[in-house]
Tab-separated table of C-alpha atoms in Angstrom:
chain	number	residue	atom	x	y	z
A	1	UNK	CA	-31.235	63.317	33.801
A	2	UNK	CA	-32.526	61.827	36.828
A	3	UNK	CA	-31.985	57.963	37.776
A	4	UNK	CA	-35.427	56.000	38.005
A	5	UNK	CA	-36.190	54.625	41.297
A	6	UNK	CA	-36.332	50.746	40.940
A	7	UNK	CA	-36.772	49.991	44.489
A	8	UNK	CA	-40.750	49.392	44.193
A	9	UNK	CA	-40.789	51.494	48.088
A	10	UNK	CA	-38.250	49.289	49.860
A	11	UNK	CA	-34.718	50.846	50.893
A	12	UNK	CA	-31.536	49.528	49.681
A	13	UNK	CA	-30.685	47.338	52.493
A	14	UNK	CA	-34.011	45.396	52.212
A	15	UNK	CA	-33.304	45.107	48.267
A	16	UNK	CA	-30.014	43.767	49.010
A	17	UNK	CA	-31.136	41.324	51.496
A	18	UNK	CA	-33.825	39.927	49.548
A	19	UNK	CA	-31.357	39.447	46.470
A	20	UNK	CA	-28.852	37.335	48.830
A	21	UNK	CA	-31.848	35.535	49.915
A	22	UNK	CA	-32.814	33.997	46.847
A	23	UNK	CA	-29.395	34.104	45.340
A	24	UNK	CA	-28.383	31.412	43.012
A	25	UNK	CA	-25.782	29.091	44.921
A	26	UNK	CA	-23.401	29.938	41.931
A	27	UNK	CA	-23.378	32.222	39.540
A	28	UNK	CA	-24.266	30.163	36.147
A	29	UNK	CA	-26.772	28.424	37.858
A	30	UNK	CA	-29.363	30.349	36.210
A	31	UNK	CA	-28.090	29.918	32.831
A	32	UNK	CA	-26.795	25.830	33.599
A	33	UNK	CA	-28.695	24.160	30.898
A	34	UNK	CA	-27.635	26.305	28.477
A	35	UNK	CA	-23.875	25.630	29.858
A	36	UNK	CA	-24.725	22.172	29.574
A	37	UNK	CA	-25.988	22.378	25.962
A	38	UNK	CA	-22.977	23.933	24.841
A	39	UNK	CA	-20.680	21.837	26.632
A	40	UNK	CA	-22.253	18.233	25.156
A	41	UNK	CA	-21.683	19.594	21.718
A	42	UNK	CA	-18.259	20.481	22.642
A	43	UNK	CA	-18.554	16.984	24.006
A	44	UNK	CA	-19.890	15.817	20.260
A	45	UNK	CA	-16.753	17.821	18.669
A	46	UNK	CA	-14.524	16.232	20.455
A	47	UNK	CA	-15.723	12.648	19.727
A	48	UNK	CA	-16.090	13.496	16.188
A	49	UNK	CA	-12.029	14.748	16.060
A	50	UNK	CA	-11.300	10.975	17.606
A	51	UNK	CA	-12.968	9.524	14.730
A	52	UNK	CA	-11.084	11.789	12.493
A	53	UNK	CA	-8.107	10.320	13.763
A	54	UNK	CA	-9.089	6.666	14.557
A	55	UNK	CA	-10.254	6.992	10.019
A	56	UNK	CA	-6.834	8.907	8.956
A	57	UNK	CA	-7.857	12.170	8.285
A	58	UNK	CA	-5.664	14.639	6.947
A	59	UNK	CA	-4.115	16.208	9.732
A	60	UNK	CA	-5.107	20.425	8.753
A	61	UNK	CA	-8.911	19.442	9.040
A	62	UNK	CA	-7.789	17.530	12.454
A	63	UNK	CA	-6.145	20.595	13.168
A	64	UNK	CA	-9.156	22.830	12.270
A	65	UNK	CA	-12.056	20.667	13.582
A	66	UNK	CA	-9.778	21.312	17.252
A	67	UNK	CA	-9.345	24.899	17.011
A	68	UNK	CA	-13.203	25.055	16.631
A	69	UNK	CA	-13.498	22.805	19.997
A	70	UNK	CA	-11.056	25.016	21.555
A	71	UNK	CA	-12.842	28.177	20.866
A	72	UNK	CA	-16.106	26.607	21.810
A	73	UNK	CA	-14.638	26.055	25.460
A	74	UNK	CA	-13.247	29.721	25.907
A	75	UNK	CA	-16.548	31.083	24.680
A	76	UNK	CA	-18.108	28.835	27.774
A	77	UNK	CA	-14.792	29.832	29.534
A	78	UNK	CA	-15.479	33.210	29.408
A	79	UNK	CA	-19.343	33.208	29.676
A	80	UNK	CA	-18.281	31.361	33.468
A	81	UNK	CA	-15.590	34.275	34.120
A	82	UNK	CA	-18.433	37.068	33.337
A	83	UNK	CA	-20.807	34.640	35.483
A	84	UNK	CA	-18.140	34.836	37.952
A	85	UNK	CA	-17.853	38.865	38.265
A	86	UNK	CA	-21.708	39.271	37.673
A	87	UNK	CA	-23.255	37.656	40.360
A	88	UNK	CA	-19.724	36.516	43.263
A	89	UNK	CA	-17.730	39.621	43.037
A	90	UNK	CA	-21.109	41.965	43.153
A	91	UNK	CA	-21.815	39.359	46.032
A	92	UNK	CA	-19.382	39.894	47.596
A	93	UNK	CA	-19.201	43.538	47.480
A	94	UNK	CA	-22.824	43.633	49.291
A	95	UNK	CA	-21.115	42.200	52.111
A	96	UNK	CA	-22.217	44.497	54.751
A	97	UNK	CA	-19.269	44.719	57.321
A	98	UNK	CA	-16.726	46.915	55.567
A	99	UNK	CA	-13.159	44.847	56.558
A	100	UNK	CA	-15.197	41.460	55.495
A	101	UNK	CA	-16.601	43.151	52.377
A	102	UNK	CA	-13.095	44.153	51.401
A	103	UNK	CA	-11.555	40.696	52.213
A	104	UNK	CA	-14.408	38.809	50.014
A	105	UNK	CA	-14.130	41.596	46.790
A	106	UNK	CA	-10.172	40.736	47.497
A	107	UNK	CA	-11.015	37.001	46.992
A	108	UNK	CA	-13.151	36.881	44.732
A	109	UNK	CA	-10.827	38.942	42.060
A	110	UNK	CA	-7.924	37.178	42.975
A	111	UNK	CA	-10.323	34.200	41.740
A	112	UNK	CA	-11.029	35.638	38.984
A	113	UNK	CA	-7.583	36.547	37.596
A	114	UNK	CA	-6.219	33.390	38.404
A	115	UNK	CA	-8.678	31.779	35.902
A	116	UNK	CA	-7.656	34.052	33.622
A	117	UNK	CA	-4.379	33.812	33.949
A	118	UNK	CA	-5.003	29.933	33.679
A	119	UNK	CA	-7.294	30.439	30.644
A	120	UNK	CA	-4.717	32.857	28.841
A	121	UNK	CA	-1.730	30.022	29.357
C-alpha cells in the first residue's frame, strides 16, 4: 500500500520551511481559548469549593467537589504535555543541522519529562 503524496509539488524542505514559518509561537496557541474555557471553570470549581467551606459543608462532598477540580487540571495538564510533544519536540526535530537538531529533541524531552515527573508528584 503506497503512501499518498501530500506535498501539493513542493519537496520536503520547502514543506518544512513553510510550517516553521507560520508556526504557532507555542504549541496550544491554536487551541488557547479552549484552554482558557476550561481553565475559568476550573476557576468556577474552585470558588464554588471555598464557599463550601466558608457555609460548613460536610467535608466528603468538599473532598469530592476537589478531586473533580483536580482531575479537571490534569486533563488540561496533559492536553499542554501532548501540545508540548505535538508541535516543540516535532519542532525541534526539523531542526536542520544534525548536532543542533539533536541538542533541541534532547531539550525539549528533558522538558517534557520533567513536567511529568512534576505532574505525577
Amino acid at each position: 500500500m503506497s503512501t499518498p503524496d501530500l506535498s501539493m509539488g513542493h519537496s520536503d524542505a520547502s514543506i518544512i520551511e513553510v510550517d516553521l514559518e507560520h508556526a504557532a509561537p507555542h504549541g496550544y496557541t491554536a487551541n488557547k481559548d479552549a484552554y482558557l474555557k476550561r481553565l475559568k471553570r476550573i476557576e468556577g470549581q474552585v470558588r464554588g469549593i471555598a464557599r463550601m467551606v466558608e457555609d460548613d459543608k460536610y467535608c466528603i462532598d468538599i473532598l469530592t467537589q476537589v478531586a473533580a477540580a483536580t482531575k479537571a487540571l490534569h486533563a488540561v495538564s496533559l492536553g499542554l504535555v501532548e501540545e508540548h510533544i505535538g508541535h516543540c519536540v516535532v519542532g525541534a526535530a526539523a531542526e536542520p543541522d544534525p548536532e543542533a537538531r539533536a541538542e533541541q529533541i534532547d531539550a525539549k524531552v528533558k522538558e517534557a519529562t520533567d513536567a511529568i515527573g512534576r505532574l505525577l508528584r
